[in-house]
PDB file of C-alpha atoms in Angstrom:
ATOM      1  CA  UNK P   9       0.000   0.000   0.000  1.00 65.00           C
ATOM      2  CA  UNK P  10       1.817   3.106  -1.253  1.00 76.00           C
ATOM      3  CA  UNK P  11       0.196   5.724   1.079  1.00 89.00           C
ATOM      4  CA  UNK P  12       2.443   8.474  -0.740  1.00 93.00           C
ATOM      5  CA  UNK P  13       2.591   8.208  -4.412  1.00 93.00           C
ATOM      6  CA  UNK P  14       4.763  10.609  -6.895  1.00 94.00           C
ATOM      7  CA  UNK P  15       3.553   9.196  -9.958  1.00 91.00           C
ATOM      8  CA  UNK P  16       6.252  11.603 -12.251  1.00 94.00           C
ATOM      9  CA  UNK P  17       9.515   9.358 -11.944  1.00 93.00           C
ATOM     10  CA  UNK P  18      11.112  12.808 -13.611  1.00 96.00           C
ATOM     11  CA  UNK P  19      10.621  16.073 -14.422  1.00 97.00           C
ATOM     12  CA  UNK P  20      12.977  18.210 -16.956  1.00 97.00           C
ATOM     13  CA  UNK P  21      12.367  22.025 -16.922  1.00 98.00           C
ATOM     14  CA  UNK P  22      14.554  24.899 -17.994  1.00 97.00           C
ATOM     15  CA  UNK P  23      16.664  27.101 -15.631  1.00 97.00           C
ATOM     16  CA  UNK P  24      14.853  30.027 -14.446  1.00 97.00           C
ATOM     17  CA  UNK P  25      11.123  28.687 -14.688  1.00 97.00           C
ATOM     18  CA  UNK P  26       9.256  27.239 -12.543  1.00 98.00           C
ATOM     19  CA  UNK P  27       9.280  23.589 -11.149  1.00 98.00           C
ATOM     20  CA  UNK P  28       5.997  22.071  -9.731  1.00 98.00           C
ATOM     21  CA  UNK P  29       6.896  18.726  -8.297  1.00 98.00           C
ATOM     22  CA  UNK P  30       3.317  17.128  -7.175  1.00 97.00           C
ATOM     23  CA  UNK P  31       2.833  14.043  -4.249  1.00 97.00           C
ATOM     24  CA  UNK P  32      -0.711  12.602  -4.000  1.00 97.00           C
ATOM     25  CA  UNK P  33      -1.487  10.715  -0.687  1.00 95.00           C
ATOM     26  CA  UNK P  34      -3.673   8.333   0.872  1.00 93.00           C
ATOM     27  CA  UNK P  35      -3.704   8.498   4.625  1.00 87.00           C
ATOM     28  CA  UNK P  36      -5.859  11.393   6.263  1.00 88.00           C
ATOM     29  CA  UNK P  37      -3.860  10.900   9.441  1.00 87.00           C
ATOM     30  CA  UNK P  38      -0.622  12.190   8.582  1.00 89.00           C
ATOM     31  CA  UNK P  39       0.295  15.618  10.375  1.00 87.00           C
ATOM     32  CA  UNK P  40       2.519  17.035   8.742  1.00 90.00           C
ATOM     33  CA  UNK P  41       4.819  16.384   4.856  1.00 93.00           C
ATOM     34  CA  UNK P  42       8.074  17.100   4.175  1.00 93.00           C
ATOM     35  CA  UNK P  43       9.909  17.201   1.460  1.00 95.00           C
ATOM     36  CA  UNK P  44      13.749  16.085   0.973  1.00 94.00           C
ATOM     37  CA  UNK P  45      15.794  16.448  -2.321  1.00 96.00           C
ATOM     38  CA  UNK P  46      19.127  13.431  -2.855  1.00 93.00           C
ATOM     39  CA  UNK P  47      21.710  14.282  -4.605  1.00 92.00           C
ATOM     40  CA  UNK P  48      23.411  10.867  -6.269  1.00 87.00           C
ATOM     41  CA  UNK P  49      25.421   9.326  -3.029  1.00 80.00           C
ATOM     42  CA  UNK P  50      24.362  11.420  -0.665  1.00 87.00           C
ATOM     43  CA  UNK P  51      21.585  10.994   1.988  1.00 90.00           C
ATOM     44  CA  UNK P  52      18.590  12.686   1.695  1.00 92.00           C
ATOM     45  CA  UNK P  53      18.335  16.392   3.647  1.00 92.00           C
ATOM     46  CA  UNK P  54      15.735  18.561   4.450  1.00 90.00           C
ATOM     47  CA  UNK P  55      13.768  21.161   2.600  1.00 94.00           C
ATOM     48  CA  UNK P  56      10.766  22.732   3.675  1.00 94.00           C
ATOM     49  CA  UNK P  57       8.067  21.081   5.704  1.00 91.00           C
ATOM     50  CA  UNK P  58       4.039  22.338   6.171  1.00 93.00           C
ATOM     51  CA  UNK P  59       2.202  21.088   8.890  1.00 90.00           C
ATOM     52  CA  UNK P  60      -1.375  19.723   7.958  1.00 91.00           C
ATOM     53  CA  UNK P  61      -3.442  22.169   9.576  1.00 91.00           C
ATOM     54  CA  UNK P  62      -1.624  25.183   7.070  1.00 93.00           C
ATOM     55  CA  UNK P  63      -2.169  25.304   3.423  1.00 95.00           C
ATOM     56  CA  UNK P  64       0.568  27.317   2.084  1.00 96.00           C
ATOM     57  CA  UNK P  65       4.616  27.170   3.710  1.00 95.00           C
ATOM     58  CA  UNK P  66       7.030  29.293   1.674  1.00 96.00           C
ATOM     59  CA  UNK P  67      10.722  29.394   2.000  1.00 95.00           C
ATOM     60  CA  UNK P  68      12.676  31.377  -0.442  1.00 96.00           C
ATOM     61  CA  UNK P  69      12.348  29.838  -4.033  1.00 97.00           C
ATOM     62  CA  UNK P  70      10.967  26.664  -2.433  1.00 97.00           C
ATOM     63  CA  UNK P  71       6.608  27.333  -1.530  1.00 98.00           C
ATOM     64  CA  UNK P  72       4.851  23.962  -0.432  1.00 97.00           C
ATOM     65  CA  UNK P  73       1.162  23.956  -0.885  1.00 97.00           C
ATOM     66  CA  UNK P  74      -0.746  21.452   0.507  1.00 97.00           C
ATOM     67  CA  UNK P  75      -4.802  20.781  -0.187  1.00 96.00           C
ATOM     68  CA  UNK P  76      -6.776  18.344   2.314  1.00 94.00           C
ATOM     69  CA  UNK P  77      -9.746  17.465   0.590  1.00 94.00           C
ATOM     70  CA  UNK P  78      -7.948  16.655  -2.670  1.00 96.00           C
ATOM     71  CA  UNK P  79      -5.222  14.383  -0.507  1.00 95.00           C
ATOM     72  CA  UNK P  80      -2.273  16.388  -2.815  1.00 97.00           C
ATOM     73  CA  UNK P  81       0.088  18.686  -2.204  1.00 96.00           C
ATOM     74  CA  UNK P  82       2.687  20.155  -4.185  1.00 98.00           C
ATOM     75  CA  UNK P  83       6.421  21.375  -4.268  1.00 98.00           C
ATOM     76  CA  UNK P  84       6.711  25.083  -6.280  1.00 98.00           C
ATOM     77  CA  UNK P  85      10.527  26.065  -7.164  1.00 98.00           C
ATOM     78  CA  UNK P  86      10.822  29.734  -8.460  1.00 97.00           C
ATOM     79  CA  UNK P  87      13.253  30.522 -10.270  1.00 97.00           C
ATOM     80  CA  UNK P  88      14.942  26.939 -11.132  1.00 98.00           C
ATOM     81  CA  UNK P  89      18.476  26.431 -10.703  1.00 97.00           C
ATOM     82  CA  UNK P  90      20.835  24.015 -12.202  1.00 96.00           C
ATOM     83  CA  UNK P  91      22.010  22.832  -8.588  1.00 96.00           C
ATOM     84  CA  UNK P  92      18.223  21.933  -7.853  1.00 97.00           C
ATOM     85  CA  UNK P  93      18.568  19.189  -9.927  1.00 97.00           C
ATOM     86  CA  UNK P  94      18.270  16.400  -7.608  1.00 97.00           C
ATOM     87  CA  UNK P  95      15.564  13.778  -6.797  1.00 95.00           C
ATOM     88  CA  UNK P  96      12.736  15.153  -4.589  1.00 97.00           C
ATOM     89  CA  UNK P  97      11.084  12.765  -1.961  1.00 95.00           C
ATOM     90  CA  UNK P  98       7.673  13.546  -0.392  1.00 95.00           C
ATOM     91  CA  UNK P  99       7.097  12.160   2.826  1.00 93.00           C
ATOM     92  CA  UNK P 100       4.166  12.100   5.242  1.00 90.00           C
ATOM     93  CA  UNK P 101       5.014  11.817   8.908  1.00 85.00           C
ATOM     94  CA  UNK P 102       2.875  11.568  12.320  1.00 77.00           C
ATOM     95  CA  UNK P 103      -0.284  10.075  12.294  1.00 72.00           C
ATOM     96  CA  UNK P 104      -0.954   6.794  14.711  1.00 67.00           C
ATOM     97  CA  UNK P 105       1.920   5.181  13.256  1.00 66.00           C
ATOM     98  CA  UNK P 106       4.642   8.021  13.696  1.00 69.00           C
ATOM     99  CA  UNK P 107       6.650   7.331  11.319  1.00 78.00           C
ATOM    100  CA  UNK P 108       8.184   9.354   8.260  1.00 84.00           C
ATOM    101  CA  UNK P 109       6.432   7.307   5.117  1.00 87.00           C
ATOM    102  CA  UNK P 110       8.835   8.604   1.555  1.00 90.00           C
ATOM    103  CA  UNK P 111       6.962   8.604  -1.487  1.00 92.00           C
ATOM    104  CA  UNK P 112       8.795   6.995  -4.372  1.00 91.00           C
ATOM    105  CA  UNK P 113      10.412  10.278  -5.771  1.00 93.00           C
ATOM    106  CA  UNK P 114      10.972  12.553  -8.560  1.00 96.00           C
ATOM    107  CA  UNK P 115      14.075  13.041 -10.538  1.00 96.00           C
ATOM    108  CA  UNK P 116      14.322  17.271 -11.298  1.00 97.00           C
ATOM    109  CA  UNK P 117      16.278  18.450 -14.346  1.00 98.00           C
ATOM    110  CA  UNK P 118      17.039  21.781 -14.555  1.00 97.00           C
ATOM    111  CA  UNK P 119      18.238  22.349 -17.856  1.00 96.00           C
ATOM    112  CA  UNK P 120      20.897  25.477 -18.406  1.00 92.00           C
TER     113      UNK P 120
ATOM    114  CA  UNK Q   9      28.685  19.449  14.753  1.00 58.00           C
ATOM    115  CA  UNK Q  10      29.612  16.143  12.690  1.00 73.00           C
ATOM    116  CA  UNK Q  11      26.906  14.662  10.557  1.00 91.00           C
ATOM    117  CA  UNK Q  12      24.732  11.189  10.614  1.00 95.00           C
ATOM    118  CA  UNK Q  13      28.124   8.675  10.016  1.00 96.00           C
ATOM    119  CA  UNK Q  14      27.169   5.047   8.585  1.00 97.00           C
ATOM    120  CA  UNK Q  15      30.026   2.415   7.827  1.00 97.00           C
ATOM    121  CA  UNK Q  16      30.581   0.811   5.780  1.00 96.00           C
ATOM    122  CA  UNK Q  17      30.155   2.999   2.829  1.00 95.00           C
ATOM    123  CA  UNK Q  18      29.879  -0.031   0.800  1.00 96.00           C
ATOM    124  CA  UNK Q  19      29.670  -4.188   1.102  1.00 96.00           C
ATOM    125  CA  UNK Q  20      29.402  -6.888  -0.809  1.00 97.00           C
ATOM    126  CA  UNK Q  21      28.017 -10.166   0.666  1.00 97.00           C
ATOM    127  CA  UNK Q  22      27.599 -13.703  -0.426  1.00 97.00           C
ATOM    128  CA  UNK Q  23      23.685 -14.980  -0.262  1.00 97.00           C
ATOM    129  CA  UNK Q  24      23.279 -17.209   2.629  1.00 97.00           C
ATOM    130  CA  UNK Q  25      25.906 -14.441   5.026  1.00 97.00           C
ATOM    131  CA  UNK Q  26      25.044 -12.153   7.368  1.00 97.00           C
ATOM    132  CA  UNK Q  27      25.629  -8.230   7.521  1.00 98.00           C
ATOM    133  CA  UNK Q  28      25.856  -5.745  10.330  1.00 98.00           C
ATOM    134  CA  UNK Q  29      25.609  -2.019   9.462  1.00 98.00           C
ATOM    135  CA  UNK Q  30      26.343   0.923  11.621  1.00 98.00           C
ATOM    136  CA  UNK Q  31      25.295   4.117  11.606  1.00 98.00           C
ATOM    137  CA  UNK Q  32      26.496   7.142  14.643  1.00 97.00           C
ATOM    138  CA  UNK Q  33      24.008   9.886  14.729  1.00 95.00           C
ATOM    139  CA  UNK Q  34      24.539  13.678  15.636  1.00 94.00           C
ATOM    140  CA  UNK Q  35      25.734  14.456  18.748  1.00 93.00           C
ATOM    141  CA  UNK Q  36      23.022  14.685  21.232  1.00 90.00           C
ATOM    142  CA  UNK Q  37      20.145  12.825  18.956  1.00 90.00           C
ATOM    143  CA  UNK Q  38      18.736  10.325  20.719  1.00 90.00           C
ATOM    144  CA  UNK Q  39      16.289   8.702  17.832  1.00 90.00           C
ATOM    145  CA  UNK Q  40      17.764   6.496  14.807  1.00 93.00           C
ATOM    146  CA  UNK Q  41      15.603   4.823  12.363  1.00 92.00           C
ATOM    147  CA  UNK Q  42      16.911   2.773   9.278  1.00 95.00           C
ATOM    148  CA  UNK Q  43      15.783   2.948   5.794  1.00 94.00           C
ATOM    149  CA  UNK Q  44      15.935   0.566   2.509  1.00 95.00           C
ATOM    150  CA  UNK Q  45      15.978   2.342  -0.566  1.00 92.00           C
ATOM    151  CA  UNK Q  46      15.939   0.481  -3.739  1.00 88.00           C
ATOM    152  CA  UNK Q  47      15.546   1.976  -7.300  1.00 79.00           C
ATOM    153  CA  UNK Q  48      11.741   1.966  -8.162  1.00 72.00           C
ATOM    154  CA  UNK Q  49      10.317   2.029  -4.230  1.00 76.00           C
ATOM    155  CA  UNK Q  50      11.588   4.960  -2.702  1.00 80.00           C
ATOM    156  CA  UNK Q  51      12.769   4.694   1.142  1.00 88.00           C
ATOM    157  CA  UNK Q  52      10.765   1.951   3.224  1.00 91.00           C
ATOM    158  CA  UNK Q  53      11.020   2.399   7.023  1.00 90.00           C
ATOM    159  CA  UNK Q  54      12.655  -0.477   8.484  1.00 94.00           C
ATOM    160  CA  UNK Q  55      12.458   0.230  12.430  1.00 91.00           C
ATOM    161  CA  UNK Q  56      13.266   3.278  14.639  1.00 91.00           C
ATOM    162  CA  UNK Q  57      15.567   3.033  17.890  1.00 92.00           C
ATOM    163  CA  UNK Q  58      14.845   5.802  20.631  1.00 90.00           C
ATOM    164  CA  UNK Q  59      16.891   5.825  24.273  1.00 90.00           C
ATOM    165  CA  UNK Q  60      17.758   1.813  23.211  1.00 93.00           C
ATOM    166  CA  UNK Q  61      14.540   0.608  22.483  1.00 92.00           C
ATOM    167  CA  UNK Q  62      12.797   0.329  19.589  1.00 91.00           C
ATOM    168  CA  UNK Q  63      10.085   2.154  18.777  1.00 87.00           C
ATOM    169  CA  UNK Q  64       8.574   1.946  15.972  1.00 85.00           C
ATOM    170  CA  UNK Q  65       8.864  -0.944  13.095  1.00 89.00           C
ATOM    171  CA  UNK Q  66       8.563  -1.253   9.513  1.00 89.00           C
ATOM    172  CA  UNK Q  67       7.220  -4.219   7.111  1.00 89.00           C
ATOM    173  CA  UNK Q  68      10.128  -6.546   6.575  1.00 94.00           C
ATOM    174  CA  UNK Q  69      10.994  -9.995   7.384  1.00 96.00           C
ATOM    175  CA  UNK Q  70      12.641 -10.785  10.744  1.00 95.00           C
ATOM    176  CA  UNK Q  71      15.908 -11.523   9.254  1.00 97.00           C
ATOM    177  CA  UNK Q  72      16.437  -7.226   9.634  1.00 97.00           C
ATOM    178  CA  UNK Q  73      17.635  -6.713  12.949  1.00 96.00           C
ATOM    179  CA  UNK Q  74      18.286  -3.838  14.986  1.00 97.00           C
ATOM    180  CA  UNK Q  75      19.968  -2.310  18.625  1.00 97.00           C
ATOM    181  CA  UNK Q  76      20.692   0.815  20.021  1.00 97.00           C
ATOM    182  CA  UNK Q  77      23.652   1.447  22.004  1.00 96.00           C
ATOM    183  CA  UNK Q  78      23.336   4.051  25.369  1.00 95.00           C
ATOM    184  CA  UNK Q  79      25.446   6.378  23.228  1.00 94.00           C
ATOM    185  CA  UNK Q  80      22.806   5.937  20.645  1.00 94.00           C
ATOM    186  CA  UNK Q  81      24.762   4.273  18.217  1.00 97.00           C
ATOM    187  CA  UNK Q  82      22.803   2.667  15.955  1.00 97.00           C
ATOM    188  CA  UNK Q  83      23.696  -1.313  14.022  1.00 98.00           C
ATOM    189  CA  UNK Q  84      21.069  -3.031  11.989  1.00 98.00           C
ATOM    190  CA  UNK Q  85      21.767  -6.700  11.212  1.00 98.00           C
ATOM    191  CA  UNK Q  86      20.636  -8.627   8.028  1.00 97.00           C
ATOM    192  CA  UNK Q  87      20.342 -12.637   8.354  1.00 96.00           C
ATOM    193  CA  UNK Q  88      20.294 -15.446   5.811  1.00 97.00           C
ATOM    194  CA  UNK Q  89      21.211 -12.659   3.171  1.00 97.00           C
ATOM    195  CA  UNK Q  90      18.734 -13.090  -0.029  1.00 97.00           C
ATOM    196  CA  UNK Q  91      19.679 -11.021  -3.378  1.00 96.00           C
ATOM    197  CA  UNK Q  92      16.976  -8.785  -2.987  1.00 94.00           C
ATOM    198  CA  UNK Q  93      18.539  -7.198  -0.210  1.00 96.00           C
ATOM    199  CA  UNK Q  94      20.732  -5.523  -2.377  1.00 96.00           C
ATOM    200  CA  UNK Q  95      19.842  -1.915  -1.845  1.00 95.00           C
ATOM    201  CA  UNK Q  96      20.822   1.587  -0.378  1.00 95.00           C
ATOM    202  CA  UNK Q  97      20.666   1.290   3.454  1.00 96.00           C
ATOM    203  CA  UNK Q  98      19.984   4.807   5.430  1.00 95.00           C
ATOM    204  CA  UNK Q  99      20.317   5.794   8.337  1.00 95.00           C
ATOM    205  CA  UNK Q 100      18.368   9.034  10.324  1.00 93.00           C
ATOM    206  CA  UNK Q 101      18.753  10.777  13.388  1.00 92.00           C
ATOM    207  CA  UNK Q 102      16.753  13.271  14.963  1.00 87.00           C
ATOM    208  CA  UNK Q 103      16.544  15.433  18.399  1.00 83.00           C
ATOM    209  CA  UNK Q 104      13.343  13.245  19.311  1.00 73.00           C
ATOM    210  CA  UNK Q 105      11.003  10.270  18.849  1.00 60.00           C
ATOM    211  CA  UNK Q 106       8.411  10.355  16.248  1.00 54.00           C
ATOM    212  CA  UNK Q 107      10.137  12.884  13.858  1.00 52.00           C
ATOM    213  CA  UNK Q 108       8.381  15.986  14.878  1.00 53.00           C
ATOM    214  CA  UNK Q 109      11.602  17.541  14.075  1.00 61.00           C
ATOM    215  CA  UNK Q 110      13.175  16.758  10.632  1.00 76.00           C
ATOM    216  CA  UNK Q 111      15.345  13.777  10.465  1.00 84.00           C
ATOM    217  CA  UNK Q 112      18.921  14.343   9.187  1.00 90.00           C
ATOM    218  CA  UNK Q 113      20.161  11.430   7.045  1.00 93.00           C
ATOM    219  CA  UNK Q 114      23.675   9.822   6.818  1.00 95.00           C
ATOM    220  CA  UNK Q 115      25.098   8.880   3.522  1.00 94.00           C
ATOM    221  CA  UNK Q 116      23.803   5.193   3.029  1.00 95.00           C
ATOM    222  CA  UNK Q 117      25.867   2.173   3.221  1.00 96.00           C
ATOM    223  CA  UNK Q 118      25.240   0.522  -0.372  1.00 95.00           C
ATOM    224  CA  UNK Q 119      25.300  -3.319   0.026  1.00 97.00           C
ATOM    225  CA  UNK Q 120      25.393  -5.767  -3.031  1.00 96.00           C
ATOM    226  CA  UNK Q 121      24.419  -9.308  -2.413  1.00 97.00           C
ATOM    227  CA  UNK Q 122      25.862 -11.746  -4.929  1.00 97.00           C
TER     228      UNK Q 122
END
C-alpha cells in the first residue's frame, strides 16, 4: 500500500522557470509532509516542511502547498536552478503510526 | 557538529551471510531509524531506535535486525542474506522520537548481495 505516491519518476524544466513537483497521498492521518531532495550518493536532507493544519509554507524559491480534501500537495521552485537538480522525496510523517512514510520520488532536471 | 556517520560505505556479501551495518548519529540525537531504498520504491522504514529501544517498526521480514547502544549508536543486522537485499541502506537521526523535528540522514551504506 503506497500511502504516498509521486507518480512523475522525472521532471525536466529549464533554468529560471518554474518547477511544480506534485505528491498525492492516501492516509488522512498524517500531520505534517516534508519534502527532501538526494543528490546521487548522498543521503537525503531537508527542505521545507508544512504542517497539515496550514495550506501554504514558503521558503525562499521553495513554496509547499498542501490541499486536504484533494489528498495532494505540491512542491513550487521559483526561479529553477541548475544545482536543484536532484531527486525530490515527499514524505508524510505523524499520524498513529509516527513514522516518516517517503513517497517513491521525482528526478528534477534543470536544464541550463 | 559532525553529521549522521554510517560504515561501511559499501559491502558486498555472499547470499546465505550475514551483515551488520552501523550508523552514529549527531551528537546529542537520541532517535535512529533505518531505511531501505531500492531503485523503483523509494525509502521503506525499516524500524526506529529511541533511548535503546525500539520504537517503531517497519514491514520486513525478521531476518532485519536492529539495537541501540546508550550512546545511541545505531547497528542493523541482516540474516540469511537473499539477493533482494541488495539496496541503499539509510540511516536518520533526529533530536526526538516520532520525527516531529526533521530527520537528518547519513550517507547510506550501499550493500550488493551476490
Amino acid at each position: 500500500d503506497q500511502q504516498v505516491k509521486q507518480n512523475s519518476p522525472s521532471l525536466s524544466v529549464q533554468e529560471g522557470r518554474i518547477s511544480i513537483l506534485n505528491c498525492d497521498y492516501t492516509n488522512s492521518m498524517f500531520d505534517y509532509f516534508l519534502w527532501y531532495k538526494k543528490y546521487p550518493a548522498e543521503g537525503p536532507t531537508f527542505l521545507i516542511s508544512i504542517s497539515s493544519i496550514k495550506d501554504k509554507n514558503e521558503d525562499g524559491r521553495f513554496t509547499v502547498f498542501l490541499n486536504k480534501s484533494a489528498k495532494h500537495l505540491s512542491l513550487h521552485i521559483v526561479p529553477s536552478q541548475p544545482g536543484d537538480s536532484a531527486v525530490y522525496f515527499c514524505v508524510g510523517g505523524g499520524g498513529a503510526t509516527n513514522k516518516l512514510i517517503f513517497g517513491t520520488g521525482t528526478l528534477l532536471a534543470v536544464q541550463p | 557538529k559532525a553529521g549522521v556517520t554510517q560504515t561501511p560505505r559499501y559491502l558486498i556479501k555472499t547470499r546465505g551471510q550475514q551483515v551488520t551495518l552501523s550508523c552514529s548519529p549527531i551528537s546529542g540525537h537520541r532517535s535512529v531509524s533505518w531505511y531501505q531504498q531500492t531503485p523503483g520504491q523509494g525509502l521503506q522504514f525499516l524500524f526506529e531506535y529511541f533511548s535503546e529501544t525500539q520504537r517503531n517498526k517497519g514491514n520486513f521480514p525478521g531476518r532485519f535486525s536492529g539495537r541501540q547502544f546508550s550512546n545511541s549508536r545505531s547497528e542493523m543486522n541482516v540474516s540469511t542474506l537473499e539477493l533482494g537485499d541488495s539496496a541503499l541502506y539509510l540511516c536518520a537521526s533526529s533530536l526526538d522520537a516520532g520525527f516531529k523535528l526533521e530527520a537528518f540522514f547519513g550517507q547510506g551504506t550501499r550493500l550488493t548481495v551476490v
